Short mmCIF file of C-alpha atoms in Angstrom, two decimals:
data_model
loop_
_atom_site.label_atom_id
_atom_site.label_comp_id
_atom_site.label_asym_id
_atom_site.label_seq_id
_atom_site.Cartn_x
_atom_site.Cartn_y
_atom_site.Cartn_z
CA SER J 1 0.09 -0.28 -0.17
CA ARG J 2 1.16 3.91 -0.75
CA GLN J 3 1.83 5.10 3.10
CA ARG J 4 1.01 8.57 2.73
CA PRO J 5 -2.09 11.09 3.14
CA PHE J 6 -2.52 11.47 -1.59
CA LEU J 7 -2.76 8.63 -3.55
CA GLU J 8 -1.39 9.30 -6.88
CA GLY J 9 -3.10 9.06 -9.87
CA PRO J 10 -4.28 5.98 -12.20
CA GLY J 11 -1.60 6.12 -14.72
CA GLU J 12 1.50 4.57 -12.65
CA ALA J 13 -1.11 2.71 -10.63
CA LYS J 14 -1.50 0.67 -14.27
CA GLN J 15 1.97 0.39 -14.59
CA ASP J 16 2.59 -0.91 -11.17
CA TRP J 17 -0.59 -3.60 -12.43
CA GLU J 18 1.41 -4.58 -15.35
CA ILE J 19 4.47 -5.26 -12.92
CA MET J 20 3.23 -7.13 -10.40
CA CYS J 21 1.07 -9.49 -13.14
CA GLY J 22 4.40 -10.46 -14.89
CA VAL J 23 6.07 -10.99 -11.49
CA ALA J 24 3.26 -13.15 -9.89
CA LYS J 25 3.23 -15.10 -13.17
CA LYS J 26 7.27 -15.75 -12.90
CA MET J 27 6.53 -16.59 -9.42
CA GLY J 28 3.62 -19.33 -9.94
CA TYR J 29 1.57 -17.53 -8.52
CA ALA J 30 -0.57 -16.43 -11.51
CA THR J 31 -4.06 -17.69 -10.34
CA ALA J 32 -3.89 -16.36 -7.19
CA PHE J 33 -3.16 -12.86 -9.09
CA HIS J 34 -5.84 -13.07 -11.23
CA TYR J 35 -6.82 -9.16 -11.40
CA LYS J 36 -8.08 -8.13 -14.72
CA ASN J 37 -7.47 -4.32 -13.95
CA ALA J 38 -5.40 -1.74 -11.85
CA ALA J 39 -9.22 -0.52 -10.81
CA GLU J 40 -9.30 -4.40 -9.22
CA ILE J 41 -6.42 -4.30 -7.40
CA PHE J 42 -7.11 -0.95 -5.84
CA ARG J 43 -10.82 -1.98 -4.68
CA GLU J 44 -9.04 -5.03 -2.69
CA HIS J 45 -6.43 -2.49 -1.32
CA ALA J 46 -9.05 0.17 -0.28
CA ALA J 47 -11.12 -2.89 1.13
CA LEU J 48 -7.77 -4.03 3.33
CA SER J 49 -8.16 -0.18 4.65
CA TRP J 50 -11.48 -0.06 5.99
CA TYR J 51 -11.69 -4.11 7.27
CA GLY J 52 -11.86 -4.01 11.09
CA ASN J 53 -10.63 -0.03 11.15
CA ASP J 54 -14.03 1.29 12.35
CA GLY J 55 -12.50 5.01 13.05
CA LYS J 56 -9.48 3.52 14.67
CA HIS J 57 -6.88 4.29 11.73
CA CYS J 58 -6.43 6.69 9.56
CA PHE J 59 -5.60 5.06 6.59
CA ASP J 60 -9.23 4.10 5.26
CA LEU J 61 -10.04 4.51 1.79
CA GLY J 62 -13.55 2.80 2.61
CA ALA J 63 -15.92 4.79 0.60
CA LEU J 64 -13.53 3.57 -2.49
CA THR J 65 -13.93 0.08 -2.02
CA THR J 66 -16.96 -0.08 -5.33
CA LEU J 67 -15.64 2.24 -7.38
CA SER J 68 -16.04 1.21 -11.14
CA GLU J 69 -13.32 1.41 -13.48
CA SER J 70 -14.96 4.05 -15.26
CA ASP J 71 -14.20 6.44 -11.62
CA TYR J 72 -11.00 5.32 -11.07
CA ASP J 73 -9.42 6.03 -14.70
CA GLU J 74 -11.12 9.35 -14.01
CA LEU J 75 -10.49 9.70 -10.29
CA SER J 76 -7.66 12.43 -8.79
CA PRO J 77 -5.55 12.56 -6.00
CA LEU J 78 -7.44 12.85 -3.30
CA GLN J 79 -6.39 12.75 1.05
CA TRP J 80 -7.43 9.76 2.87
CA PRO J 81 -9.71 8.72 4.94
CA VAL J 82 -12.19 9.18 1.90
CA LYS J 83 -15.47 9.16 3.50
CA LYS J 84 -19.45 8.77 2.08
CA ASP J 85 -20.77 11.77 1.79
CA CYS J 86 -24.72 11.88 -0.23
CA LYS J 87 -25.31 15.29 0.28
CA ASN J 88 -23.17 16.24 -1.79
CA GLY J 89 -23.82 14.13 -4.27
CA LYS J 90 -21.31 11.90 -4.51
CA SER J 91 -20.24 8.81 -3.23
CA TRP J 92 -16.89 9.82 -1.94
CA ILE J 93 -15.80 13.27 -0.62
CA SER J 94 -11.45 13.79 0.15
CA THR J 95 -10.68 15.13 4.22
CA LYS J 96 -9.58 18.59 3.52
CA ARG J 97 -7.96 18.91 6.59
CA LEU J 98 -6.36 15.75 8.92
CA PHE J 99 -7.45 16.71 12.88
CA ASN J 100 -9.59 19.30 11.77
CA ASP J 101 -12.37 18.32 14.64
CA GLY J 102 -9.46 18.14 17.56
CA LYS J 103 -9.23 14.69 17.88
CA PHE J 104 -7.00 12.00 16.87
CA TYR J 105 -6.30 7.84 16.07
CA THR J 106 -6.14 6.86 19.99
CA ASP J 107 -8.46 5.20 22.22
CA ASN J 108 -9.05 8.15 24.07
CA GLY J 109 -9.50 11.10 21.22
CA ARG J 110 -6.55 13.03 22.46
CA ALA J 111 -2.39 12.98 21.23
CA LYS J 112 0.17 11.69 23.12
CA PHE J 113 3.24 13.10 23.49
CA ILE J 114 6.74 10.87 24.51
CA PRO J 115 9.23 11.87 25.69
CA ILE J 116 12.21 11.61 23.86
CA TYR J 117 16.24 11.53 25.14
CA ALA J 118 19.10 11.55 22.89
CA HIS J 119 21.85 9.49 22.57
CA MET J 120 24.66 8.92 20.49
CA PRO J 121 24.20 6.25 17.59
CA ILE J 122 25.03 2.76 18.51
CA SER J 123 27.62 2.13 16.42
CA SER J 124 30.54 4.32 16.70
CA PRO J 125 33.41 5.07 15.21
CA ASP J 126 37.20 3.20 16.53
CA GLU J 127 40.76 2.48 15.37
CA THR J 128 38.78 -0.64 13.22
CA TYR J 129 36.32 1.07 11.75
CA PRO J 130 36.81 4.39 12.05
CA LEU J 131 34.84 6.23 8.88
CA VAL J 132 30.88 6.97 9.33
CA LEU J 133 28.95 5.01 6.63
CA ASN J 134 25.92 7.57 5.47
CA THR J 135 22.94 6.36 2.90
CA GLY J 136 20.44 7.95 0.77
CA ARG J 137 19.76 8.90 -2.61
CA VAL J 138 20.68 10.42 -5.80
CA ARG J 139 19.58 13.01 -7.69
CA ASP J 140 18.11 10.24 -11.05
CA HIS J 141 17.34 7.19 -9.29
CA TRP J 142 14.63 5.56 -7.44
CA HIS J 143 14.32 2.87 -4.41
CA THR J 144 15.82 -0.01 -6.16
CA MET J 145 15.77 0.95 -10.10
CA THR J 146 13.15 -1.31 -10.89
CA ARG J 147 12.24 1.35 -13.43
CA THR J 148 14.70 4.27 -13.61
CA GLY J 149 17.56 1.26 -13.88
CA VAL J 150 15.76 0.73 -17.43
CA SER J 151 16.16 4.46 -18.48
CA PRO J 152 19.43 5.33 -20.17
CA ARG J 153 18.59 8.55 -19.98
CA LEU J 154 18.52 8.61 -16.14
CA SER J 155 21.44 5.94 -15.67
CA GLY J 156 23.80 7.84 -17.21
CA HIS J 157 24.45 10.77 -14.50
CA LYS J 158 25.07 8.06 -11.34
CA GLN J 159 26.38 5.03 -14.22
CA GLU J 160 27.74 2.92 -10.83
CA ALA J 161 27.53 2.56 -7.61
CA TYR J 162 29.82 4.53 -5.39
CA VAL J 163 31.89 5.85 -2.24
CA GLU J 164 31.59 9.23 -1.88
CA ILE J 165 34.64 10.73 0.45
CA HIS J 166 36.69 12.93 1.40
CA PRO J 167 39.81 14.05 -0.31
CA THR J 168 42.30 13.79 3.20
CA ASP J 169 40.18 10.86 3.63
CA ALA J 170 41.19 8.93 0.24
CA ILE J 171 44.79 10.34 0.15
CA ALA J 172 45.49 8.56 3.68
CA ARG J 173 44.10 5.06 2.38
CA GLY J 174 46.01 5.24 -0.86
CA ILE J 175 42.53 5.68 -3.29
CA LYS J 176 42.10 7.88 -6.68
CA GLN J 177 39.44 9.03 -7.94
CA GLY J 178 37.61 6.22 -9.81
CA ALA J 179 38.99 3.43 -8.38
CA LEU J 180 37.19 0.60 -7.10
CA VAL J 181 37.21 0.04 -3.19
CA ASN J 182 36.43 -2.21 -0.49
CA ILE J 183 33.93 -0.81 2.37
CA ASN J 184 33.90 -3.45 5.24
CA ASN J 185 33.02 -3.87 8.34
CA GLU J 186 32.08 -6.63 10.84
CA LEU J 187 28.64 -7.28 8.98
CA GLY J 188 30.01 -7.39 5.03
CA THR J 189 32.09 -5.90 2.23
CA LEU J 190 30.83 -3.61 -0.42
CA CYS J 191 32.62 -3.17 -3.88
CA VAL J 192 32.27 0.15 -5.31
CA LYS J 193 33.75 2.93 -6.97
CA ALA J 194 35.22 5.78 -5.30
CA GLU J 195 34.28 9.25 -6.12
CA ILE J 196 36.57 11.83 -3.81
CA SER J 197 34.24 15.07 -3.23
CA THR J 198 34.87 17.66 -0.53
CA ALA J 199 31.16 17.55 -0.01
CA GLN J 200 31.94 15.09 2.64
CA LEU J 201 33.53 15.63 5.91
CA PRO J 202 36.67 13.99 6.54
CA GLY J 203 35.78 11.09 8.57
CA SER J 204 32.32 10.41 6.49
CA VAL J 205 31.45 8.40 3.50
CA PHE J 206 28.34 8.28 1.91
CA VAL J 207 27.33 4.95 -0.68
CA PRO J 208 24.04 5.61 -2.17
CA ILE J 209 21.22 3.07 -1.59
CA HIS J 210 19.94 2.09 -5.28
CA TRP J 211 22.37 -0.57 -6.17
CA GLY J 212 20.58 -4.00 -5.14
CA LYS J 213 22.06 -7.26 -7.12
CA ASP J 214 20.39 -6.93 -10.28
CA PHE J 215 22.75 -3.91 -10.43
CA ALA J 216 26.06 -5.04 -9.34
CA ASN J 217 26.67 -7.73 -7.48
CA LYS J 218 28.45 -5.63 -4.08
CA ALA J 219 27.42 -2.60 -3.87
CA LEU J 220 24.18 -3.53 -1.51
CA VAL J 221 24.59 -0.64 1.06
CA SER J 222 22.12 -2.00 3.49
CA GLU J 223 24.19 -5.11 4.16
CA LEU J 224 26.52 -3.08 6.04
CA ILE J 225 24.03 -1.41 8.05
CA ALA J 226 23.08 -2.98 11.66
CA GLY J 227 19.49 -3.86 12.59
CA ILE J 228 19.12 -1.48 15.32
CA THR J 229 16.44 0.05 15.95
CA ASP J 230 14.17 2.87 17.89
CA PRO J 231 13.35 0.79 21.08
CA VAL J 232 9.67 3.28 20.76
CA SER J 233 9.14 4.69 17.24
CA GLY J 234 11.29 1.52 16.02
CA GLN J 235 12.47 3.32 13.66
CA PRO J 236 16.12 1.90 12.20
CA GLU J 237 19.68 2.90 12.43
CA SER J 238 19.28 2.73 8.51
CA LYS J 239 21.58 5.89 8.02
CA HIS J 240 24.94 5.61 10.51
CA ALA J 241 26.87 2.67 10.21
CA THR J 242 30.83 2.82 10.83
CA VAL J 243 33.65 1.04 7.80
CA GLU J 244 36.85 0.94 6.85
CA ILE J 245 37.53 1.38 3.16
CA SER J 246 40.80 0.26 1.47
CA ALA J 247 41.89 0.30 -2.20
CA TYR J 248 40.79 -2.74 -4.14
CA PRO J 249 43.45 -4.80 -5.73
CA ALA J 250 42.54 -4.83 -9.53
CA SER J 251 44.97 -6.81 -11.47
CA TRP J 252 42.74 -6.05 -14.94
CA HIS J 253 39.37 -3.65 -16.14
CA GLY J 254 36.89 -4.19 -18.79
CA PHE J 255 33.27 -4.06 -19.65
CA ILE J 256 30.93 -5.60 -21.67
CA ILE J 257 27.57 -4.37 -24.08
CA SER J 258 24.90 -6.84 -24.57
CA ARG J 259 21.36 -6.64 -25.60
CA GLN J 260 20.26 -8.63 -23.20
CA LYS J 261 20.54 -9.00 -19.26
CA LEU J 262 23.09 -11.99 -18.62
CA TYR J 263 22.24 -12.96 -15.46
CA THR J 264 23.31 -16.35 -15.28
CA PRO J 265 27.12 -15.99 -16.83
CA LEU J 266 27.74 -13.28 -14.51
CA ASN J 267 26.18 -15.02 -11.58
CA LYS J 268 28.58 -17.89 -11.62
CA ILE J 269 31.44 -15.76 -11.83
CA SER J 270 30.73 -13.41 -9.51
CA GLN J 271 32.78 -14.39 -7.00
CA HIS J 272 35.94 -13.67 -8.81
CA ILE J 273 35.02 -10.20 -10.73
CA GLN J 274 33.38 -7.11 -9.66
CA TRP J 275 30.61 -6.00 -11.73
CA SER J 276 27.64 -3.47 -11.87
CA VAL J 277 25.52 -2.35 -14.97
CA ARG J 278 23.44 0.03 -16.55
CA ARG J 279 21.10 0.11 -19.19
CA VAL J 280 22.48 2.57 -22.16
CA GLU J 281 20.60 2.96 -25.47
CA ASN J 282 19.56 -0.73 -27.10
CA ALA J 283 22.00 -2.44 -24.59
CA TRP J 284 22.60 -3.16 -21.18
CA LEU J 285 26.80 -1.73 -20.42
CA TYR J 286 28.62 -4.04 -17.67
CA SER J 287 32.16 -2.51 -16.19
CA LEU J 288 34.09 -5.40 -15.03
CA THR J 289 37.12 -5.68 -12.31
CA GLY J 290 39.43 -8.35 -11.10
CA ALA J 291 41.85 -9.06 -9.16
CA GLU J 292 42.64 -12.34 -10.82
CA THR J 293 45.29 -12.56 -14.01
CA LYS J 294 43.73 -15.79 -14.93
CA THR J 295 40.38 -15.14 -16.18
CA LEU J 296 42.30 -13.55 -19.44
CA ASP J 297 44.19 -17.00 -19.74
CA GLN J 298 40.45 -18.82 -20.35
CA GLY J 299 38.70 -17.73 -23.62
CA LYS J 300 36.89 -20.60 -22.81
CA PHE J 301 35.40 -18.38 -19.94
CA ILE J 302 35.13 -15.62 -21.97
CA ARG J 303 33.11 -16.94 -24.62
CA SER J 304 30.98 -18.58 -22.37
CA VAL J 305 29.53 -15.75 -21.11
CA PHE J 306 27.92 -15.18 -24.52
CA CYS J 307 27.84 -18.22 -26.38
CA SER J 308 26.04 -21.68 -25.18
CA GLN J 309 27.19 -24.84 -26.87
CA ASP J 310 24.40 -24.44 -29.75
CA ASP J 311 24.59 -20.77 -30.09
CA HIS J 312 25.97 -20.40 -34.01
CA SER J 313 26.39 -16.86 -33.80
CA ASN J 314 28.63 -15.68 -35.37
CA TRP J 315 32.28 -15.06 -33.15
CA ILE J 316 34.99 -12.88 -33.82
CA GLU J 317 37.95 -11.87 -31.09
CA TYR J 318 41.11 -10.57 -30.26
CA LEU J 319 43.61 -11.76 -27.69
CA ASP J 320 47.39 -10.25 -26.69
CA TYR J 321 49.25 -12.47 -23.96
CA ALA J 322 52.19 -10.08 -24.02
CA ARG J 323 49.71 -7.31 -23.06
CA GLN J 324 47.06 -9.42 -20.92
CA THR J 325 44.32 -7.42 -23.56
CA PHE J 326 41.24 -9.17 -25.07
CA ARG J 327 38.36 -8.19 -27.11
CA GLY J 328 35.92 -10.06 -28.70
CA ALA J 329 32.27 -9.36 -30.56
CA ARG J 330 29.44 -11.61 -30.97
CA PHE J 331 27.15 -10.96 -34.01
CA LYS J 332 23.33 -11.93 -34.74
CA GLY J 333 23.15 -11.91 -38.56
CA GLU J 334 24.63 -8.92 -39.47
CA ALA J 335 23.40 -7.00 -36.61
CA LEU J 336 26.32 -6.89 -33.26
CA ASP J 337 24.65 -8.27 -30.76
CA SER J 338 27.01 -7.93 -27.61
CA CYS J 339 31.23 -7.52 -27.29
CA ILE J 340 33.87 -7.75 -24.44
CA PHE J 341 37.07 -5.63 -24.00
CA ILE J 342 39.26 -6.41 -21.12
CA SER J 343 42.82 -4.84 -20.15
CA PRO J 344 44.75 -4.59 -17.62
CA ILE J 345 44.48 -0.54 -17.30
CA ASN J 346 41.10 1.21 -17.74
CA GLU J 347 41.25 2.59 -20.39
CA ALA J 348 38.21 1.26 -22.29
CA GLN J 349 36.14 4.09 -21.47
CA LEU J 350 37.26 5.43 -24.19
CA ALA J 351 35.46 3.25 -26.74
CA GLN J 352 32.22 2.59 -24.50
CA THR J 353 30.10 5.93 -26.65
CA TRP J 354 30.96 4.93 -30.01
CA LEU J 355 30.31 1.16 -29.30
CA ILE J 356 26.89 1.55 -27.42
CA SER J 357 26.21 3.84 -31.11
CA LEU J 358 26.68 0.44 -33.03
CA PHE J 359 23.81 -1.67 -31.72
CA SER J 360 21.78 0.95 -32.86
CA LYS J 361 22.60 -0.43 -36.64
CA GLU J 362 20.71 -3.52 -38.52
CA PHE J 363 24.45 -4.37 -39.33
CA LEU J 364 27.92 -3.15 -39.77
CA GLU J 365 30.09 -1.92 -42.25
CA ASP J 366 33.48 -3.92 -43.03
CA SER J 367 35.53 -0.50 -41.42
CA GLU J 368 33.72 -0.75 -38.27
CA ARG J 369 34.01 -4.86 -37.42
CA ARG J 370 37.53 -4.29 -37.79
CA ALA J 371 37.30 -1.63 -35.79
CA LEU J 372 35.45 -3.41 -33.23
CA LEU J 373 39.25 -5.43 -32.32
CA THR J 374 41.61 -2.30 -32.59
CA GLY J 375 39.30 -0.82 -29.77
CA ARG J 376 39.17 2.22 -31.55
CA PRO J 377 36.41 4.33 -34.03
CA ALA J 378 37.21 4.50 -37.60
CA LYS J 379 36.19 7.78 -36.97
CA ALA J 380 36.78 10.00 -34.86
CA LEU J 381 33.81 10.97 -32.36
CA PRO J 382 33.24 14.15 -29.92
CA GLU J 383 33.63 13.18 -26.29
CA THR J 384 30.59 14.34 -24.31
CA GLY J 385 31.67 13.19 -21.11
CA LYS J 386 29.91 12.01 -18.19
CA ILE J 387 25.51 13.41 -18.05
CA ILE J 388 25.44 16.15 -15.55
CA CYS J 389 21.58 17.09 -17.38
CA ALA J 390 19.45 14.17 -17.91
CA CYS J 391 16.93 16.09 -18.99
CA PHE J 392 18.89 16.94 -22.86
CA ASN J 393 21.35 14.42 -22.61
CA VAL J 394 24.31 17.46 -21.86
CA GLY J 395 27.45 15.59 -20.95
CA VAL J 396 30.07 17.23 -19.25
CA LYS J 397 32.73 17.60 -22.14
CA THR J 398 29.88 19.47 -24.12
CA ILE J 399 29.18 21.78 -20.75
CA GLN J 400 33.38 22.73 -20.30
CA THR J 401 33.88 23.28 -23.90
CA ALA J 402 30.91 26.24 -24.27
CA ILE J 403 32.15 27.44 -21.12
CA TYR J 404 35.41 28.05 -22.26
CA ALA J 405 34.40 28.66 -25.91
CA GLN J 406 31.63 31.44 -25.27
CA GLN J 407 32.70 32.29 -21.93
CA LEU J 408 29.91 31.73 -19.73
CA ARG J 409 29.80 32.89 -16.47
CA THR J 410 26.40 32.09 -14.99
CA THR J 411 24.01 28.82 -15.13
CA GLN J 412 21.42 30.86 -16.95
CA GLU J 413 23.84 31.69 -19.74
CA ILE J 414 24.29 28.08 -20.00
CA GLY J 415 21.09 27.12 -20.30
CA GLN J 416 20.26 29.45 -23.13
CA CYS J 417 23.76 28.15 -25.01
CA LEU J 418 22.55 24.56 -24.12
CA LYS J 419 19.47 23.85 -22.91
CA ALA J 420 21.24 22.51 -19.45
CA GLY J 421 19.51 23.22 -16.43
CA THR J 422 16.25 24.29 -18.00
CA ASN J 423 13.75 22.18 -17.07
CA CYS J 424 14.10 20.12 -13.66
CA GLY J 425 16.93 22.22 -12.43
CA SER J 426 18.45 19.07 -10.48
CA CYS J 427 21.39 19.46 -12.43
CA LEU J 428 22.43 23.26 -11.12
CA PRO J 429 24.61 22.60 -8.40
CA GLU J 430 26.25 20.77 -10.74
CA LEU J 431 26.15 23.67 -13.56
CA LYS J 432 27.49 25.68 -10.43
CA GLN J 433 30.62 23.39 -10.00
CA LEU J 434 31.73 23.48 -13.03
CA LEU J 435 31.58 27.53 -13.68
CA PRO J 436 35.10 29.36 -13.13
#
């Protein structure tokens, strides 16, 4: 249920219904989840809020238990409780203001005051775990990314799970910008990219909550949070833990671009390889890092990520043992279906923009096929850099070039030039940081 005073419109609920039906079918509960449309689900939701309530709880949609499908489609946002109102000519009316009658949802109708005694968090920094871990959201993602994670535009800003750390703490631990790091405490270990920033105080680090098992194999921040709750409210100490951070001993880096998500193959190798995935145009992009060099000596292993024994797709590859570099590509018909690049140094990022553009083509020219194995595009492409403005898909390189070339001095001037920051405005803080 949506535990908030305002109910959202039917458009989002219909999307929820389609997702829920698909999940129920995969889990083997298709017969139990027999709803024909979102209105049927909503009527049961309303009935559950009303059953046994009798004015005991604020959340009550009892008047909407008989809502028709057409009325549901036309339903505007409203605040609960929702009570019947025959005098108004409608079968229901929204509560305009809660507690307007001076009564609360308690046994005697009076408010309860609970004394609060402040105390320090249970988990406190020490020599073993000296850093305080904070968690939260990032700009373009919502919860576990079941929706935002399938949007190439929203996935372009924060492309991978990361830990934000102050420069002082990073230098003391030999951590460089963009490097993979281990975050650990007595509960577990995460492995994410380092983002060095003065936005964090020394001694504090931040990890976003969004990257679960579907988008990275070792980035679920809740695994580092102890199950400590407030004795009165039950509120968890979910935004506070203590950790230590160390550089991940990477021996090679790489990436995979594939039209399909690679659930099964990557789950088999997740113990030896750190990976994360994001949605790009027409494909999924996996970032890979490993600490064992033997992976490169197993061409069979690499091909198994893409090709089964009975798969007759075309496969081309390049392997340089001396430089420990591998590149491979798989074709279905004339179209590029997937590719993999592996190297001891993290230089593969340069080719990603070009490679992603190849997935929009129904066939590749001979020069493009040859370029796949060289790792460089046949023609030079402009670098846009990391996406800053998701609304208009404007990258950091494009913004920096415009600032320098046209002597831009305000975010308004950037907006006039590139449109960046002129829609939702959530990128304005980053635009300000780019200005001289």
